[in-house]
Amino acid sequence: MKSTNDDPILVTGGAGFIGANFIYYWLQKEQGPVINLDKLTYAGNPGNLAGLKDNPGHIFVRGDIADRPLVADLLRHYQPRAVINFAAESHVDRSIHGPDAFIQTNVVGTFHLLEEARKYWSELADNNRKNAFRFLHVSTDEVYGSLGKGEPPFSEKSGYAPNSPYSASKAAADHLVRAAWKTYGLPTLTTNCSNNYGPFQFPEKLIPLIIHNARQGAGIPVYGDGGNIRDWLYVKDHCRAIRTVLAEGRVGEVYNIGGGQEKTNLEIIHAVCAILDELLPDSPWRPHNSLITFVRDRPGHDLRYAIDSDKIGRKLGWRPEESFASGIRKTVAWYLENQGWITRVTGGEYQEWLNRNYGERQCTEEE
């Protein structure tokens, strides 16, 4: 049978921040169903999928990408036309305090997923389905290391120089994906994105943590002098880019996806605080930037990331639609309107982890 747009896709890590946003976007744009495999670790939040409860196009399976019998069963049963791998441990601070989980999920897990995808693909009897199949691996700009001020942004030709256990584990996964293409011919695609922001982001990350702390009158701690620079990408623009790469990307290629919006951490914090001042006129904590406190920098903190998205623009016609001003306003509004979601995900394990590793400090983390 020829693969069509009505055939399912297998998404791993689809209960996480980017994965959940992608599934919502996909189901709005495509007819084929989504098989969502997620282990539901701390950042894999079932609440992210509440809006899909009655959607027949979303099939959720709780499980680990390293569980090869489970992955093999899903591939055989659902016969997806693509695997999109979002599953990852993704927090730099967590990787510093506990790197083992990052190696197990990001390296070993990706390897097992690739092996089962390769076996499934190689055994497809229909050449049309075999030729149409894709394995799309979602990665990060952090694999390229750190840029100095004034240096050109990372391109697909930039060398790998990861500086944290997290980025090293993602770099290893990227190399495994490339090897699966070069050695076995598995039709892979890799995307390396800049810092995402938007709905459903776990509140240990910079932007939702600012909002969460500011609403409570808690301190907004900033690493070092707050001068670290990141390129910011609205998550729905990222989802649109992934769909574009899956449909039109050239097999074996890497595509960098950036928002073209370089900001220092302090600029981000002041922008969010200004919107909070406007939207929360009765807050006793206004001006919210008075809550900023500077704390000791974290080990190996990369100075700057920036992505050159010229290739995906020239080859595939993708450009970000949201400016930072429009995207950050939508983001702040979403978190203010979804306080129940915040409350649910900031209890239990999240608080225990913060208290164990940071005590009262609760450093902001932009990655």
Tab-separated table of N, CA, C and O in Angstrom, residues 88-185:
chain	number	residue	atom	x	y	z
A	88	ALA	N	13.385	13.410	25.043
A	88	ALA	CA	14.714	13.787	25.523
A	88	ALA	C	14.622	14.349	26.936
A	88	ALA	O	13.619	14.958	27.309
A	89	GLU	N	15.671	14.114	27.698
A	89	GLU	CA	15.905	14.918	28.898
A	89	GLU	C	16.544	16.210	28.405
A	89	GLU	O	17.502	16.177	27.628
A	90	SER	N	16.026	17.368	28.864
A	90	SER	CA	16.410	18.593	28.161
A	90	SER	C	16.854	19.749	29.044
A	90	SER	O	17.034	20.856	28.539
A	91	HIS	N	17.050	19.545	30.322
A	91	HIS	CA	17.370	20.666	31.204
A	91	HIS	C	18.832	20.630	31.606
A	91	HIS	O	19.307	19.643	32.177
A	92	VAL	N	19.567	21.692	31.300
A	92	VAL	CA	21.011	21.707	31.519
A	92	VAL	C	21.361	21.499	32.980
A	92	VAL	O	22.245	20.702	33.318
A	93	ASP	N	20.684	22.214	33.882
A	93	ASP	CA	20.995	22.058	35.304
A	93	ASP	C	20.771	20.630	35.775
A	93	ASP	O	21.560	20.077	36.552
A	94	ARG	N	19.695	20.013	35.333
A	94	ARG	CA	19.454	18.621	35.707
A	94	ARG	C	20.583	17.723	35.183
A	94	ARG	O	20.960	16.755	35.829
A	95	SER	N	21.107	18.041	34.003
A	95	SER	CA	22.184	17.217	33.450
A	95	SER	C	23.472	17.371	34.247
A	95	SER	O	24.275	16.433	34.319
A	96	ILE	N	23.675	18.526	34.843
A	96	ILE	CA	24.868	18.743	35.667
A	96	ILE	C	24.755	17.952	36.967
A	96	ILE	O	25.717	17.322	37.418
A	97	HIS	N	23.572	17.958	37.563
A	97	HIS	CA	23.372	17.268	38.838
A	97	HIS	C	23.165	15.770	38.668
A	97	HIS	O	23.447	15.007	39.592
A	98	GLY	N	22.648	15.337	37.509
A	98	GLY	CA	22.365	13.915	37.301
A	98	GLY	C	22.482	13.540	35.839
A	98	GLY	O	21.472	13.327	35.168
A	99	PRO	N	23.705	13.429	35.310
A	99	PRO	CA	23.883	13.197	33.870
A	99	PRO	C	23.449	11.816	33.398
A	99	PRO	O	23.177	11.628	32.211
A	100	ASP	N	23.370	10.839	34.288
A	100	ASP	CA	23.083	9.467	33.862
A	100	ASP	C	21.776	9.364	33.090
A	100	ASP	O	21.699	8.692	32.058
A	101	ALA	N	20.725	10.032	33.573
A	101	ALA	CA	19.421	9.958	32.906
A	101	ALA	C	19.498	10.516	31.494
A	101	ALA	O	18.781	10.054	30.588
A	102	PHE	N	20.366	11.487	31.278
A	102	PHE	CA	20.508	12.098	29.957
A	102	PHE	C	21.183	11.141	28.977
A	102	PHE	O	20.801	11.081	27.802
A	103	ILE	N	22.156	10.403	29.473
A	103	ILE	CA	22.802	9.408	28.613
A	103	ILE	C	21.817	8.293	28.279
A	103	ILE	O	21.724	7.845	27.125
A	104	GLN	N	21.061	7.850	29.266
A	104	GLN	CA	20.132	6.740	29.049
A	104	GLN	C	19.035	7.099	28.056
A	104	GLN	O	18.705	6.309	27.165
A	105	THR	N	18.450	8.280	28.194
A	105	THR	CA	17.353	8.653	27.297
A	105	THR	C	17.871	9.187	25.968
A	105	THR	O	17.467	8.726	24.892
A	106	ASN	N	18.760	10.172	26.020
A	106	ASN	CA	19.138	10.888	24.806
A	106	ASN	C	20.081	10.099	23.902
A	106	ASN	O	20.028	10.260	22.677
A	107	VAL	N	20.903	9.253	24.500
A	107	VAL	CA	21.853	8.474	23.699
A	107	VAL	C	21.345	7.036	23.517
A	107	VAL	O	21.053	6.604	22.397
A	108	VAL	N	21.225	6.320	24.623
A	108	VAL	CA	20.810	4.918	24.529
A	108	VAL	C	19.394	4.805	23.969
A	108	VAL	O	19.115	3.976	23.094
A	109	GLY	N	18.493	5.650	24.467
A	109	GLY	CA	17.118	5.618	23.975
A	109	GLY	C	17.018	5.913	22.493
A	109	GLY	O	16.295	5.227	21.755
A	110	THR	N	17.737	6.931	22.044
A	110	THR	CA	17.718	7.255	20.614
A	110	THR	C	18.286	6.112	19.786
A	110	THR	O	17.762	5.788	18.713
A	111	PHE	N	19.342	5.488	20.282
A	111	PHE	CA	19.916	4.340	19.568
A	111	PHE	C	18.889	3.218	19.404
A	111	PHE	O	18.710	2.671	18.310
A	112	HIS	N	18.198	2.865	20.494
A	112	HIS	CA	17.206	1.792	20.419
A	112	HIS	C	16.063	2.164	19.476
A	112	HIS	O	15.581	1.321	18.701
A	113	LEU	N	15.641	3.406	19.527
A	113	LEU	CA	14.568	3.859	18.642
A	113	LEU	C	15.010	3.775	17.181
A	113	LEU	O	14.250	3.324	16.307
A	114	LEU	N	16.219	4.205	16.908
A	114	LEU	CA	16.754	4.110	15.548
A	114	LEU	C	16.823	2.668	15.062
A	114	LEU	O	16.471	2.369	13.912
A	115	GLU	N	17.276	1.773	15.932
A	115	GLU	CA	17.410	0.377	15.537
A	115	GLU	C	16.059	-0.237	15.181
A	115	GLU	O	15.940	-0.966	14.189
A	116	GLU	N	15.042	0.054	15.987
A	116	GLU	CA	13.721	-0.505	15.685
A	116	GLU	C	13.120	0.149	14.445
A	116	GLU	O	12.449	-0.521	13.645
A	117	ALA	N	13.352	1.449	14.274
A	117	ALA	CA	12.863	2.119	13.064
A	117	ALA	C	13.555	1.556	11.829
A	117	ALA	O	12.926	1.355	10.779
A	118	ARG	N	14.860	1.290	11.952
A	118	ARG	CA	15.606	0.740	10.817
A	118	ARG	C	15.092	-0.651	10.433
A	118	ARG	O	14.926	-0.963	9.251
A	119	LYS	N	14.817	-1.466	11.461
A	119	LYS	CA	14.300	-2.808	11.202
A	119	LYS	C	12.925	-2.735	10.530
A	119	LYS	O	12.660	-3.439	9.548
A	120	TYR	N	12.069	-1.878	11.056
A	120	TYR	CA	10.719	-1.708	10.480
A	120	TYR	C	10.810	-1.241	9.034
A	120	TYR	O	10.165	-1.804	8.136
A	121	TRP	N	11.635	-0.224	8.808
A	121	TRP	CA	11.772	0.342	7.461
A	121	TRP	C	12.347	-0.680	6.477
A	121	TRP	O	11.861	-0.806	5.344
A	122	SER	N	13.359	-1.404	6.905
A	122	SER	CA	14.015	-2.354	6.002
A	122	SER	C	13.090	-3.500	5.608
A	122	SER	O	13.279	-4.123	4.552
A	123	GLU	N	12.080	-3.785	6.448
A	123	GLU	CA	11.174	-4.897	6.174
A	123	GLU	C	9.896	-4.469	5.465
A	123	GLU	O	9.030	-5.324	5.190
A	124	LEU	N	9.767	-3.188	5.145
A	124	LEU	CA	8.589	-2.748	4.405
A	124	LEU	C	8.627	-3.345	2.997
A	124	LEU	O	9.580	-3.151	2.244
A	125	ALA	N	7.573	-4.063	2.664
A	125	ALA	CA	7.555	-4.760	1.368
A	125	ALA	C	7.177	-3.833	0.223
A	125	ALA	O	7.619	-4.027	-0.912
A	126	ASP	N	6.377	-2.823	0.533
A	126	ASP	CA	5.924	-1.903	-0.508
A	126	ASP	C	6.969	-0.806	-0.711
A	126	ASP	O	7.284	-0.048	0.218
A	127	ASN	N	7.509	-0.699	-1.912
A	127	ASN	CA	8.570	0.279	-2.169
A	127	ASN	C	8.098	1.711	-2.016
A	127	ASN	O	8.880	2.593	-1.639
A	128	ASN	N	6.843	1.979	-2.329
A	128	ASN	CA	6.327	3.339	-2.157
A	128	ASN	C	6.334	3.748	-0.687
A	128	ASN	O	6.732	4.863	-0.336
A	129	ARG	N	5.891	2.829	0.174
A	129	ARG	CA	5.910	3.119	1.607
A	129	ARG	C	7.344	3.240	2.123
A	129	ARG	O	7.657	4.093	2.940
A	130	LYS	N	8.208	2.383	1.615
A	130	LYS	CA	9.604	2.417	2.054
A	130	LYS	C	10.276	3.721	1.637
A	130	LYS	O	11.002	4.340	2.417
A	131	ASN	N	10.024	4.162	0.431
A	131	ASN	CA	10.624	5.402	-0.061
A	131	ASN	C	10.060	6.636	0.644
A	131	ASN	O	10.740	7.656	0.754
A	132	ALA	N	8.815	6.536	1.116
A	132	ALA	CA	8.172	7.689	1.750
A	132	ALA	C	8.516	7.812	3.230
A	132	ALA	O	8.354	8.891	3.815
A	133	PHE	N	8.996	6.739	3.853
A	133	PHE	CA	9.234	6.744	5.298
A	133	PHE	C	10.335	7.732	5.673
A	133	PHE	O	11.321	7.893	4.963
A	134	ARG	N	10.155	8.391	6.841
A	134	ARG	CA	11.166	9.309	7.366
A	134	ARG	C	11.329	9.125	8.868
A	134	ARG	O	10.358	8.852	9.579
A	135	PHE	N	12.570	9.310	9.331
A	135	PHE	CA	12.878	9.392	10.762
A	135	PHE	C	13.409	10.793	11.008
A	135	PHE	O	14.505	11.135	10.550
A	136	LEU	N	12.627	11.623	11.691
A	136	LEU	CA	13.022	13.013	11.934
A	136	LEU	C	13.424	13.162	13.391
A	136	LEU	O	12.619	12.931	14.302
A	137	HIS	N	14.657	13.572	13.601
A	137	HIS	CA	15.230	13.725	14.943
A	137	HIS	C	15.298	15.208	15.298
A	137	HIS	O	15.901	16.012	14.561
A	138	VAL	N	14.683	15.568	16.421
A	138	VAL	CA	14.622	16.969	16.844
A	138	VAL	C	15.738	17.228	17.852
A	138	VAL	O	15.773	16.621	18.927
A	139	SER	N	16.647	18.134	17.509
A	139	SER	CA	17.808	18.401	18.352
A	139	SER	C	17.887	19.894	18.689
A	139	SER	O	16.904	20.624	18.571
A	140	THR	N	19.057	20.335	19.093
A	140	THR	CA	19.234	21.656	19.689
A	140	THR	C	20.461	22.360	19.138
A	140	THR	O	21.412	21.715	18.686
A	141	ASP	N	20.448	23.690	19.225
A	141	ASP	CA	21.630	24.457	18.826
A	141	ASP	C	22.780	24.311	19.817
A	141	ASP	O	23.927	24.644	19.507
A	142	GLU	N	22.501	23.776	21.004
A	142	GLU	CA	23.546	23.666	22.024
A	142	GLU	C	24.647	22.684	21.645
A	142	GLU	O	25.728	22.709	22.227
A	143	VAL	N	24.381	21.814	20.684
A	143	VAL	CA	25.424	20.873	20.253
A	143	VAL	C	26.616	21.606	19.651
A	143	VAL	O	27.725	21.071	19.611
A	144	TYR	N	26.394	22.838	19.186
A	144	TYR	CA	27.464	23.595	18.527
A	144	TYR	C	28.366	24.333	19.514
A	144	TYR	O	29.367	24.927	19.107
A	145	GLY	N	27.996	24.338	20.802
A	145	GLY	CA	28.820	25.023	21.778
A	145	GLY	C	28.402	26.457	21.988
A	145	GLY	O	27.217	26.785	21.955
A	146	SER	N	29.368	27.332	22.191
A	146	SER	CA	29.099	28.718	22.553
A	146	SER	C	29.707	29.675	21.536
A	146	SER	O	30.794	29.429	21.007
A	147	LEU	N	28.991	30.769	21.286
A	147	LEU	CA	29.482	31.826	20.404
A	147	LEU	C	29.936	33.027	21.224
A	147	LEU	O	29.361	33.331	22.273
A	148	GLY	N	30.949	33.724	20.717
A	148	GLY	CA	31.304	35.005	21.287
A	148	GLY	C	30.455	36.109	20.669
A	148	GLY	O	29.835	35.922	19.624
A	149	LYS	N	30.419	37.249	21.306
A	149	LYS	CA	29.686	38.377	20.748
A	149	LYS	C	30.316	38.775	19.414
A	149	LYS	O	31.534	38.887	19.288
A	150	GLY	N	29.479	38.962	18.419
A	150	GLY	CA	29.951	39.358	17.106
A	150	GLY	C	30.289	38.209	16.179
A	150	GLY	O	30.490	38.427	14.980
A	151	GLU	N	30.361	36.988	16.704
A	151	GLU	CA	30.626	35.843	15.831
A	151	GLU	C	29.385	35.502	15.022
A	151	GLU	O	28.252	35.712	15.470
A	152	PRO	N	29.576	34.957	13.811
A	152	PRO	CA	28.405	34.604	12.992
A	152	PRO	C	27.609	33.479	13.638
A	152	PRO	O	28.168	32.636	14.343
A	153	PRO	N	26.296	33.442	13.418
A	153	PRO	CA	25.459	32.391	14.006
A	153	PRO	C	25.862	31.006	13.529
A	153	PRO	O	26.513	30.836	12.500
A	154	PHE	N	25.420	29.996	14.289
A	154	PHE	CA	25.675	28.611	13.911
A	154	PHE	C	24.943	28.276	12.620
A	154	PHE	O	23.773	28.599	12.444
A	155	SER	N	25.648	27.610	11.726
A	155	SER	CA	25.027	27.077	10.525
A	155	SER	C	25.100	25.552	10.579
A	155	SER	O	25.688	24.974	11.501
A	156	GLU	N	24.536	24.907	9.582
A	156	GLU	CA	24.590	23.450	9.521
A	156	GLU	C	26.013	22.936	9.338
A	156	GLU	O	26.281	21.748	9.578
A	157	LYS	N	26.934	23.802	8.954
A	157	LYS	CA	28.335	23.408	8.779
A	157	LYS	C	29.186	23.662	10.015
A	157	LYS	O	30.387	23.340	10.018
A	158	SER	N	28.599	24.235	11.060
A	158	SER	CA	29.358	24.506	12.288
A	158	SER	C	29.783	23.201	12.950
A	158	SER	O	29.050	22.204	12.925
A	159	GLY	N	30.988	23.213	13.528
A	159	GLY	CA	31.463	22.028	14.223
A	159	GLY	C	30.769	21.834	15.557
A	159	GLY	O	30.291	22.790	16.168
A	160	TYR	N	30.713	20.597	16.009
A	160	TYR	CA	30.093	20.299	17.296
A	160	TYR	C	31.092	20.561	18.419
A	160	TYR	O	32.247	20.139	18.356
A	161	ALA	N	30.639	21.231	19.481
A	161	ALA	CA	31.489	21.517	20.641
A	161	ALA	C	30.622	21.641	21.883
A	161	ALA	O	30.570	22.692	22.524
A	162	PRO	N	29.901	20.579	22.269
A	162	PRO	CA	28.975	20.669	23.404
A	162	PRO	C	29.702	20.909	24.720
A	162	PRO	O	30.793	20.380	24.942
A	163	ASN	N	29.071	21.680	25.597
A	163	ASN	CA	29.720	22.084	26.842
A	163	ASN	C	29.010	21.623	28.108
A	163	ASN	O	29.464	21.950	29.211
A	164	SER	N	27.929	20.893	28.004
A	164	SER	CA	27.231	20.371	29.175
A	164	SER	C	26.893	18.908	28.917
A	164	SER	O	26.872	18.457	27.763
A	165	PRO	N	26.625	18.137	29.971
A	165	PRO	CA	26.187	16.761	29.745
A	165	PRO	C	24.949	16.689	28.861
A	165	PRO	O	24.825	15.769	28.040
A	166	TYR	N	24.025	17.645	29.012
A	166	TYR	CA	22.837	17.657	28.153
A	166	TYR	C	23.224	17.799	26.688
A	166	TYR	O	22.837	16.991	25.837
A	167	SER	N	23.995	18.842	26.365
A	167	SER	CA	24.317	19.081	24.960
A	167	SER	C	25.211	17.970	24.403
A	167	SER	O	25.113	17.616	23.221
A	168	ALA	N	26.057	17.396	25.249
A	168	ALA	CA	26.887	16.269	24.789
A	168	ALA	C	26.019	15.066	24.446
A	168	ALA	O	26.269	14.360	23.455
A	169	SER	N	24.994	14.828	25.246
A	169	SER	CA	24.112	13.689	24.971
A	169	SER	C	23.311	13.918	23.693
A	169	SER	O	23.079	12.981	22.916
A	170	LYS	N	22.896	15.159	23.443
A	170	LYS	CA	22.173	15.445	22.209
A	170	LYS	C	23.105	15.362	21.001
A	170	LYS	O	22.703	14.908	19.921
A	171	ALA	N	24.349	15.791	21.168
A	171	ALA	CA	25.320	15.677	20.076
A	171	ALA	C	25.547	14.215	19.715
A	171	ALA	O	25.606	13.842	18.535
A	172	ALA	N	25.664	13.372	20.734
A	172	ALA	CA	25.846	11.945	20.477
A	172	ALA	C	24.649	11.376	19.709
A	172	ALA	O	24.812	10.591	18.771
A	173	ALA	N	23.443	11.791	20.107
A	173	ALA	CA	22.246	11.317	19.408
A	173	ALA	C	22.253	11.773	17.954
A	173	ALA	O	21.907	11.007	17.044
A	174	ASP	N	22.636	13.025	17.715
A	174	ASP	CA	22.718	13.528	16.340
A	174	ASP	C	23.657	12.671	15.495
A	174	ASP	O	23.370	12.352	14.333
A	175	HIS	N	24.797	12.305	16.075
A	175	HIS	CA	25.767	11.500	15.336
A	175	HIS	C	25.222	10.098	15.055
A	175	HIS	O	25.487	9.522	13.977
A	176	LEU	N	24.466	9.542	15.987
A	176	LEU	CA	23.861	8.239	15.754
A	176	LEU	C	22.849	8.303	14.609
A	176	LEU	O	22.761	7.374	13.787
A	177	VAL	N	22.094	9.389	14.552
A	177	VAL	CA	21.129	9.557	13.464
A	177	VAL	C	21.849	9.660	12.129
A	177	VAL	O	21.460	9.032	11.136
A	178	ARG	N	22.905	10.458	12.097
A	178	ARG	CA	23.687	10.576	10.859
A	178	ARG	C	24.264	9.222	10.441
A	178	ARG	O	24.232	8.845	9.261
A	179	ALA	N	24.776	8.467	11.420
A	179	ALA	CA	25.365	7.161	11.111
A	179	ALA	C	24.318	6.191	10.568
A	179	ALA	O	24.614	5.371	9.681
A	180	ALA	N	23.092	6.275	11.081
A	180	ALA	CA	22.029	5.397	10.585
A	180	ALA	C	21.722	5.683	9.117
A	180	ALA	O	21.398	4.775	8.343
A	181	TRP	N	21.840	6.931	8.729
A	181	TRP	CA	21.648	7.307	7.316
A	181	TRP	C	22.833	6.870	6.470
A	181	TRP	O	22.680	6.208	5.436
A	182	LYS	N	24.034	7.202	6.931
A	182	LYS	CA	25.223	6.926	6.129
A	182	LYS	C	25.539	5.435	6.037
A	182	LYS	O	25.969	4.937	4.987
A	183	THR	N	25.339	4.712	7.128
A	183	THR	CA	25.708	3.300	7.160
A	183	THR	C	24.625	2.390	6.583
A	183	THR	O	24.923	1.473	5.815
A	184	TYR	N	23.383	2.665	6.968
A	184	TYR	CA	22.299	1.742	6.628
A	184	TYR	C	21.303	2.304	5.614
A	184	TYR	O	20.433	1.572	5.143
A	185	GLY	N	21.399	3.603	5.333
A	185	GLY	CA	20.461	4.197	4.390
A	185	GLY	C	19.126	4.581	4.983
A	185	GLY	O	18.201	4.948	4.234
